[in-house]
Amino acid sequence: MATRKSNTLKLKFDTSWSYAPAPESKSAATINKQYDLFINGAWQKPSSKKYFDTINPANEEKLSEVAEANEADVNKAVVAARNAYEKVWRKMSAKERAKYIFRIARMVQEKARELAIIESLDGGKPIRESRDFDVPTAANHFFYYAGWADKLEYAFPNRNPQSLGVAGQIIPWNFPLLMAAWKIAPALATGNTVVLKPAETTPLSALKLAEIIQESDLPPGVVNIITGAGATGAAIVKHPDINKIAFTGSTEVGKIIQKAIAGTHKKATLELGGKAANIIFEDAPLDQAVEGVINGIFFNQGHVCCAGSRLYVQESVAKQVIKKLKDRLESLIVGDPLDKNTDIGAINSKQQLETIHKYLKIGKQEGAEMYETSCALPRKGFWCRPTLFTNVAQSNRIAQEEIFGPVLAVLTFRTEDEVIEKANNTPYGLSAGVWTDKGSKIFNMTRRMRAGVVWANTFNKFDPTSPFGGYKESGFGREGGLHGLLPYLNLAN
Ligand code: NAP
Ligand code: MG
């Protein structure tokens, strides 16, 4: 695996040193050789009789094989969800429903270590992130929404909130367990039943969650988890007995889904791509800002919809900030996702690595200056050095399009008006960050930025009580908080 050396220290003392490896133990996680589909509370063979491999992107080794659900399987899952909805879940008192959701939350906590290992093995993210962010935040979403289940009339007073029925939920590969929790918890709390499809490259944590759900004694059919590729997702979207589609993924697929459900009764929330601007003013605490920018883009290999992938630095401090960024970049540890020292893990798939490489080439062709760190990369698996581009123009594709990798485009600005115009000038509008010493500037900026979330003097902070979602081509609808209940309800007067 990668050499672990602190280049910051190397620069200062002309000496290099390595951290001893501190890998989390694989043996603390049980992964079956093969997984079937979780339908109606039981593991069922796929009618397609087909299975596909899921691999560890850090070494390309096969972890398991999972069933490929076809249209008949999707139908089976929807029928199970409909029966559970009509016969059990909608009739159950909200207080009883809450108990199940609480139980799932506690079981996720109990199995936190195993879930974190599985998440890092299957998706390539550093164990520190899956352990300290993904899994606890997933548990917190179940806790939070369990609390709302019997208080919906307080969330929407005098509006008589009613569940919708069966929710079809399709999630991406960047936060597999957390996205499943974001989707399942509010759906159950509002009295709906679920058919969920995880992404093709990261199905294992959702299947572990299915085991937890089975163990929790949740009535059969309330949550069905089926694996497959894009075609399985498309079959969920077009199934006539689904009342709501909740999708997180690319803008491209979001548009296909919107077309597919146009003219039907289906409600939808689409959480799509982003190209967040992180803005550093000259009066910002620069060291903290640099740390925030690093966290904003290199967290989870840049596989984050709200990643701060565009940095706008005020011209007067640009040179200083770029120098600090490069120094800090050199000290990032790239390597084994299971190692507790690792800052940057593996790229999720070969396909995603190719996309990132394509953009690195485009950036160079567009005339931007590329800087990548000098760290050694493991020979097997999918890896990308943390990279930044300077001399980037606003119109460059690397400043406009979502790369979804550890690649930062650095641009400069002189005035507030200029940076607002530039920051808002993308098809996306999911998140943004502002770094300044002045409260008034923060308020002015947040008011004028077209982004669902604007972080001030911090970045990538999440909490189940806080709504999240985009403007423009970043989608519509909100997940999290009280707002996250609304897409799963009809409000009648
Ligand atoms: P994706 O290709 O759109 O896939 C997302 C999910 O949709 C996967 O489960 C995928 O299955 C499935 N899918 C593919 N084609 C489909 C179709 N025609 N109909 C229905 N489902 C289909 O996105 P991704 O590459 O996995 O994820 C990265 C994207 O997600 C980025 O653009 C990122 O910004 C976005 N994202 C947004 C948020 C947010 O909250 N706004 C959060 C996280 C990620 P397969 O896995 O088999 O392809
Ligand atoms: Mg995998």
XYZ file of C-alpha atoms and ligand atoms in Angstrom:
542
model
C 0.000 0.000 0.000
C 0.969 3.649 -0.170
C 3.929 5.049 1.690
C 2.773 7.069 4.619
C 4.981 10.028 5.051
C 4.418 13.468 6.329
C 5.709 15.772 3.653
C 5.023 18.823 5.790
C 7.578 17.558 8.245
C 9.845 16.501 5.447
C 9.879 20.040 4.153
C 10.631 21.472 7.572
C 13.183 19.023 8.860
C 14.401 17.382 5.697
C 13.529 14.011 7.078
C 10.667 11.671 6.285
C 8.883 9.204 8.435
C 6.069 6.769 8.082
C 3.140 5.859 10.215
C 3.038 2.207 11.104
C 0.041 0.589 9.409
C -3.057 0.565 11.613
C -5.548 -1.483 9.635
C -9.012 -2.282 10.916
C -9.587 -6.028 11.006
C -11.542 -7.500 8.099
C -12.479 -10.436 10.278
C -14.818 -8.236 12.326
C -17.201 -8.215 9.362
C -19.169 -11.150 8.010
C -19.758 -11.016 4.286
C -21.665 -13.877 2.688
C -20.391 -15.464 -0.509
C -23.690 -14.748 -2.179
C -26.724 -12.549 -1.468
C -30.291 -13.021 -2.666
C -33.015 -10.379 -2.777
C -34.618 -9.217 0.468
C -38.307 -9.355 -0.349
C -41.217 -9.727 2.057
C -38.924 -10.225 5.033
C -37.080 -13.190 3.456
C -34.111 -13.839 1.176
C -35.446 -14.821 -2.223
C -33.672 -16.148 -5.308
C -33.820 -13.766 -8.284
C -36.104 -14.842 -11.142
C -33.305 -13.824 -13.498
C -31.131 -16.526 -11.829
C -28.305 -14.035 -12.357
C -25.750 -12.709 -9.864
C -23.057 -10.084 -10.307
C -19.797 -9.509 -8.453
C -19.108 -6.695 -6.085
C -15.416 -5.965 -5.644
C -13.124 -4.092 -3.299
C -11.938 -1.109 -5.370
C -8.727 -0.890 -3.305
C -7.423 -4.229 -4.611
C -9.990 -5.395 -7.220
C -10.683 -8.558 -5.216
C -14.165 -10.041 -5.317
C -16.035 -9.594 -2.029
C -19.296 -11.313 -2.836
C -21.885 -11.803 -5.535
C -25.331 -10.318 -5.372
C -28.594 -11.057 -7.143
C -29.693 -9.116 -10.186
C -33.354 -8.209 -9.856
C -35.344 -8.117 -13.088
C -38.819 -6.726 -13.720
C -40.502 -9.791 -12.208
C -38.464 -9.380 -9.023
C -39.227 -5.679 -8.854
C -42.897 -6.569 -9.194
C -42.613 -9.136 -6.392
C -41.030 -6.514 -4.141
C -43.688 -3.921 -4.963
C -46.496 -6.437 -4.309
C -44.904 -7.264 -0.936
C -44.592 -3.573 -0.092
C -48.198 -2.895 -1.126
C -49.551 -5.768 0.976
C -47.513 -4.695 3.970
C -48.753 -1.144 3.523
C -52.426 -1.993 3.243
C -52.596 -4.831 5.766
C -50.096 -3.849 8.454
C -48.062 -0.662 8.319
C -50.689 1.994 7.614
C -52.983 0.472 10.229
C -50.335 0.279 12.927
C -50.334 3.061 15.489
C -47.623 5.634 14.857
C -46.166 4.961 18.297
C -45.685 1.283 17.407
C -44.102 2.179 14.082
C -41.677 4.449 15.917
C -40.540 1.565 18.115
C -39.387 -0.414 15.082
C -37.469 2.565 13.700
C -35.807 3.120 17.086
C -34.894 -0.558 17.183
C -33.252 -0.346 13.751
C -31.324 2.760 14.896
C -30.009 0.951 17.950
C -29.053 -2.125 15.940
C -27.155 0.022 13.442
C -25.236 1.443 16.412
C -24.582 -2.025 17.825
C -23.225 -3.227 14.482
C -21.418 0.025 13.740
C -17.963 -1.481 13.501
C -19.025 -4.206 11.104
C -21.013 -1.771 8.952
C -18.055 0.619 8.761
C -15.695 -2.144 7.649
C -18.139 -3.342 5.007
C -18.649 0.209 3.747
C -14.905 0.766 3.374
C -14.295 -2.634 1.775
C -17.058 -2.342 -0.779
C -16.788 1.362 -1.627
C -13.140 2.307 -1.004
C -13.715 5.108 1.501
C -11.340 5.528 4.466
C -12.444 3.648 7.571
C -12.139 6.854 9.581
C -14.955 8.319 7.508
C -17.213 5.299 7.462
C -16.616 4.811 11.213
C -16.922 8.455 12.293
C -19.328 9.844 9.730
C -21.331 7.432 7.558
C -22.448 4.897 10.139
C -23.173 7.221 13.099
C -25.000 9.672 10.827
C -27.048 6.795 9.393
C -28.024 5.694 12.927
C -28.871 9.306 13.807
C -31.265 9.551 10.892
C -33.175 6.512 12.132
C -33.249 7.955 15.677
C -34.359 11.366 14.471
C -37.196 10.144 12.248
C -38.332 7.599 14.827
C -39.014 10.623 17.004
C -41.263 12.224 14.384
C -43.404 9.142 13.662
C -46.086 9.891 16.292
C -45.837 13.689 16.039
C -46.753 14.317 12.420
C -49.771 16.422 13.366
C -47.389 18.724 15.236
C -45.058 18.913 12.259
C -47.974 19.944 10.027
C -50.684 21.352 12.308
C -54.282 21.255 11.017
C -53.169 19.560 7.787
C -54.127 15.910 8.448
C -50.926 14.293 7.106
C -51.501 11.028 5.200
C -48.943 8.503 3.984
C -48.582 7.949 0.233
C -48.206 4.157 -0.067
C -45.189 2.444 -1.623
C -41.961 4.395 -2.079
C -39.397 3.304 -4.695
C -35.956 4.465 -3.605
C -32.790 4.443 -5.700
C -29.435 5.414 -4.239
C -25.845 6.032 -5.423
C -22.489 4.594 -4.391
C -20.870 7.457 -2.538
C -22.645 7.131 0.851
C -24.399 3.772 0.495
C -25.593 3.151 4.062
C -26.223 6.795 4.841
C -28.289 7.271 1.679
C -30.319 4.173 2.557
C -30.991 5.664 6.012
C -31.867 9.079 4.519
C -34.462 7.375 2.388
C -35.849 4.570 4.545
C -36.166 6.413 7.883
C -38.511 9.252 6.817
C -40.542 6.884 4.599
C -41.240 4.549 7.531
C -41.866 7.373 9.988
C -44.584 8.738 7.702
C -46.238 5.321 7.347
C -45.035 4.322 3.874
C -43.448 1.058 2.789
C -40.294 0.779 0.744
C -38.556 -0.894 -2.193
C -34.909 0.230 -2.182
C -32.166 -0.381 -4.723
C -28.549 0.324 -3.781
C -25.905 1.085 -6.414
C -24.346 -1.735 -8.372
C -20.811 -1.189 -6.980
C -21.786 -0.810 -3.304
C -24.658 -3.130 -2.400
C -23.182 -4.758 0.719
C -24.007 -2.253 3.472
C -27.628 -2.084 2.298
C -27.753 -5.902 2.394
C -26.327 -5.823 5.928
C -29.043 -3.320 6.754
C -31.558 -5.813 5.329
C -30.207 -8.393 7.815
C -30.652 -5.866 10.618
C -34.181 -5.121 9.460
C -34.973 -8.831 9.401
C -33.550 -9.232 12.914
C -35.534 -6.223 14.118
C -38.769 -8.111 13.342
C -40.081 -5.274 11.216
C -43.236 -6.721 9.625
C -42.386 -8.529 6.337
C -42.651 -6.385 3.221
C -42.353 -3.009 4.962
C -38.792 -2.682 3.655
C -37.634 -4.624 0.592
C -34.057 -4.304 -0.605
C -33.279 -5.474 -4.100
C -29.988 -5.307 -5.935
C -29.277 -4.787 -9.603
C -27.991 -2.316 -12.154
C -29.591 0.702 -13.805
C -32.261 -1.477 -15.456
C -33.517 -2.570 -12.012
C -33.790 1.111 -11.049
C -35.656 1.859 -14.257
C -38.095 -1.002 -13.537
C -38.812 0.488 -10.092
C -39.399 3.917 -11.644
C -41.905 2.624 -14.173
C -43.778 0.213 -11.906
C -47.412 1.401 -11.904
C -48.078 0.574 -8.243
C -45.384 2.825 -6.822
C -46.581 6.114 -5.353
C -43.325 7.917 -4.862
C -39.828 7.867 -6.313
C -36.957 9.075 -4.174
C -33.773 9.213 -6.201
C -30.235 10.308 -5.386
C -27.721 10.155 -8.188
C -26.559 11.900 -11.310
C -28.413 14.723 -13.022
C -28.386 12.643 -16.208
C -30.349 9.760 -14.662
C -32.499 12.266 -12.732
C -33.667 13.703 -16.046
C -34.458 10.221 -17.417
C -36.534 9.518 -14.297
C -38.383 12.803 -14.551
C -39.325 12.004 -18.134
C -40.390 8.469 -17.210
C -42.804 9.614 -14.507
C -44.164 12.676 -16.311
C -47.937 12.420 -16.525
C -48.228 9.747 -13.822
C -49.521 10.164 -10.268
C -46.042 9.512 -8.844
C -44.497 12.047 -6.539
C -40.731 12.468 -6.771
C -37.730 13.904 -5.030
C -34.504 14.095 -6.998
C -31.194 14.758 -5.246
C -28.696 15.233 -8.048
C -25.223 16.501 -8.844
C -23.371 19.613 -7.759
C -20.402 21.888 -8.384
C -20.075 23.735 -5.100
C -18.154 26.971 -4.782
C -15.997 27.459 -1.715
C -15.194 31.144 -1.336
C -12.265 32.497 0.670
C -12.234 36.231 1.423
C -9.005 37.983 2.360
C -10.244 38.542 5.916
C -10.803 34.797 6.528
C -8.685 32.796 8.992
C -6.616 31.307 6.185
C -5.290 28.171 7.872
C -8.774 27.141 8.944
C -10.116 27.960 5.496
C -7.465 25.828 3.819
C -8.289 22.938 6.136
C -11.989 23.393 5.322
C -11.321 23.471 1.593
C -9.234 20.297 1.835
C -12.008 18.603 3.771
C -14.576 19.993 1.346
C -13.118 18.415 -1.768
C -10.865 15.554 -0.716
C -13.265 14.064 1.838
C -14.408 10.689 0.467
C -12.128 11.067 -2.611
C -14.316 13.919 -3.824
C -17.167 11.430 -4.300
C -19.533 13.914 -2.704
C -22.413 15.650 -4.457
C -21.857 18.770 -2.360
C -18.033 18.655 -2.628
C -16.431 22.095 -2.729
C -14.894 21.395 -6.125
C -14.501 25.059 -7.146
C -12.422 27.305 -4.941
C -12.723 31.081 -5.337
C -9.937 32.944 -3.530
C -9.789 36.706 -3.212
C -6.904 37.880 -5.368
C -4.934 39.556 -2.562
C -4.471 36.234 -0.720
C -4.517 33.833 -3.668
C -0.782 33.141 -3.789
C -0.627 32.503 -0.065
C -3.672 30.207 -0.093
C -2.448 28.179 -3.067
C 0.916 27.641 -1.366
C -0.805 26.498 1.823
C -3.086 24.202 -0.155
C -0.183 22.543 -1.948
C 1.715 22.006 1.320
C -1.316 20.505 2.987
C -2.088 18.344 -0.035
C 1.382 16.806 0.150
C 0.736 15.651 3.694
C -2.462 13.742 2.832
C -2.148 10.001 3.194
C -3.501 8.065 0.231
C -3.838 4.318 0.629
C -5.547 1.338 2.241
C -9.124 2.381 3.092
C -9.086 0.061 6.107
C -6.051 1.818 7.603
C -7.073 4.275 10.326
C -4.394 6.766 9.202
C -5.680 7.010 5.649
C -7.054 10.362 4.494
C -7.895 9.403 0.914
C -9.033 5.931 -0.056
C -9.728 4.249 -3.381
C -11.800 5.619 -6.237
C -15.076 3.727 -6.212
C -14.801 2.034 -9.606
C -12.704 1.738 -12.735
C -15.381 3.629 -14.608
C -15.249 6.550 -12.165
C -11.445 6.603 -12.327
C -11.681 6.849 -16.115
C -14.097 9.779 -15.785
C -11.661 11.561 -13.456
C -8.735 10.929 -15.819
C -10.814 12.292 -18.687
C -11.306 15.543 -16.758
C -7.602 15.787 -15.821
C -6.839 15.658 -19.530
C -9.526 18.215 -20.342
C -8.172 20.560 -17.642
C -4.695 20.435 -19.144
C -6.011 20.895 -22.677
C -7.994 23.919 -21.506
C -4.734 25.518 -20.399
C -5.094 25.186 -16.643
C -2.042 24.344 -14.578
C -2.247 20.959 -12.885
C -0.622 20.145 -9.568
C -0.809 16.630 -8.144
C 0.864 15.327 -5.036
C 3.912 13.126 -5.203
C 2.590 10.243 -3.095
C 3.106 6.675 -4.253
C -0.055 4.830 -5.262
C -0.792 1.154 -4.698
C -0.351 -0.920 -7.845
C -3.684 -2.728 -7.723
C -7.043 -1.040 -7.398
C -8.331 2.357 -8.498
C -6.395 5.360 -7.242
C -6.049 9.029 -7.935
C -3.638 11.504 -6.387
C -5.218 14.594 -4.854
C -5.000 17.199 -7.595
C -5.554 20.914 -7.982
C -5.784 23.142 -11.021
C -4.784 26.806 -11.015
C -5.176 29.350 -13.838
C -8.689 28.071 -14.362
C -11.180 30.166 -16.338
C -14.843 30.354 -15.336
C -15.864 28.880 -18.698
C -13.532 25.856 -18.434
C -15.257 22.511 -18.238
C -13.335 21.637 -15.062
C -14.998 24.692 -13.468
C -18.471 23.913 -14.792
C -18.943 20.128 -14.751
C -19.088 17.687 -11.885
C -15.903 15.564 -11.808
C -16.776 13.581 -8.677
C -13.145 12.958 -7.772
C -10.319 14.488 -5.675
C -9.807 17.386 -8.082
C -10.043 21.045 -7.115
C -10.322 23.951 -9.562
C -8.928 27.202 -8.130
C -10.170 30.556 -9.434
C -9.747 34.103 -8.156
C -11.994 37.142 -7.657
C -11.799 40.747 -6.511
C -15.253 41.799 -5.260
C -18.282 40.263 -3.575
C -20.517 40.951 -6.574
C -18.057 39.303 -8.911
C -17.735 36.136 -6.852
C -21.493 35.783 -6.372
C -21.996 36.013 -10.092
C -19.263 33.469 -10.760
C -20.335 31.093 -7.986
C -23.938 31.086 -9.215
C -22.878 30.619 -12.811
C -23.242 26.831 -13.127
C -26.213 24.620 -13.945
C -26.035 23.293 -10.376
C -27.010 24.713 -6.989
C -26.548 22.182 -4.235
C -24.113 23.708 -1.745
C -21.509 26.408 -1.196
C -19.074 27.654 1.422
C -18.048 31.121 2.582
C -14.914 31.883 4.614
C -14.733 35.332 6.155
C -14.310 37.113 9.446
C -17.383 39.302 8.883
C -20.836 38.135 9.941
C -22.515 40.711 7.707
C -20.673 39.351 4.668
C -21.848 35.845 5.528
C -25.483 36.987 5.649
C -25.159 38.925 2.405
C -23.526 35.996 0.635
C -25.898 33.312 1.881
C -28.872 35.418 0.809
C -27.569 35.795 -2.720
C -26.111 32.338 -3.377
C -28.339 29.959 -5.314
C -27.434 26.874 -3.319
C -29.485 24.598 -1.075
C -26.891 24.709 1.724
C -24.353 27.442 2.367
C -21.785 26.633 5.029
C -20.021 29.529 6.734
C -16.477 29.032 8.042
C -16.978 25.280 7.836
C -17.875 22.736 5.161
C -19.579 19.358 4.690
C -21.412 19.362 7.992
C -24.516 17.211 8.209
C -27.188 16.705 10.784
C -30.464 14.790 10.546
C -32.405 17.811 11.809
C -31.253 19.968 8.939
C -32.821 19.857 5.458
C -30.616 19.173 2.426
C -31.342 19.521 -1.278
C -30.664 21.539 -4.382
C -31.625 24.324 -6.734
C -31.613 24.167 -10.534
C -30.111 20.946 -11.977
C -29.150 19.742 -8.502
C -32.723 18.534 -8.195
C -35.750 19.268 -6.062
C -37.253 18.265 -2.752
C -35.512 18.227 0.594
C -34.204 15.367 2.695
C -33.490 15.691 6.399
C -35.258 17.638 9.089
C -38.954 18.328 9.213
C -38.789 19.178 5.497
C -37.739 15.581 4.807
C -41.129 14.289 6.015
C -43.083 16.300 3.502
C -42.202 14.382 0.309
C -43.651 11.235 1.906
C -46.999 12.759 2.847
C -50.173 14.104 1.361
C -51.426 17.037 3.368
C -55.191 17.306 3.361
C -57.127 20.030 5.124
P -26.196 7.389 -11.093
O -25.407 6.758 -12.149
O -27.243 8.358 -11.470
O -26.809 6.199 -10.238
C -27.612 6.380 -9.110
C -28.509 5.183 -8.936
O -29.436 5.109 -10.022
C -27.764 3.854 -8.948
O -28.405 2.973 -8.061
C -27.932 3.428 -10.391
O -27.738 2.060 -10.600
C -29.360 3.862 -10.663
N -29.696 4.034 -12.078
C -28.867 4.093 -13.157
N -29.596 4.277 -14.288
C -30.887 4.321 -13.925
C -32.120 4.499 -14.627
N -32.150 4.687 -15.948
N -33.272 4.509 -13.938
C -33.266 4.355 -12.593
N -32.150 4.169 -11.859
C -30.962 4.166 -12.516
O -25.286 8.158 -10.050
P -23.978 7.603 -9.386
O -22.889 7.708 -10.391
O -24.238 6.298 -8.738
O -23.772 8.666 -8.203
C -23.094 9.830 -8.370
C -24.050 10.985 -8.575
O -24.946 11.109 -7.482
C -23.321 12.306 -8.637
O -23.793 13.061 -9.706
C -23.667 12.966 -7.313
O -23.594 14.365 -7.333
C -25.025 12.462 -7.060
N -25.357 12.540 -5.636
C -26.249 13.496 -5.221
C -26.585 13.625 -3.877
C -27.549 14.671 -3.399
O -27.998 14.556 -2.273
N -27.895 15.649 -4.202
C -26.015 12.754 -2.952
C -25.120 11.789 -3.396
C -24.817 11.690 -4.751
P -26.236 1.558 -10.923
O -25.481 1.678 -9.677
O -26.362 0.168 -11.351
O -25.720 2.422 -12.024
Mg -17.844 -2.717 -4.509
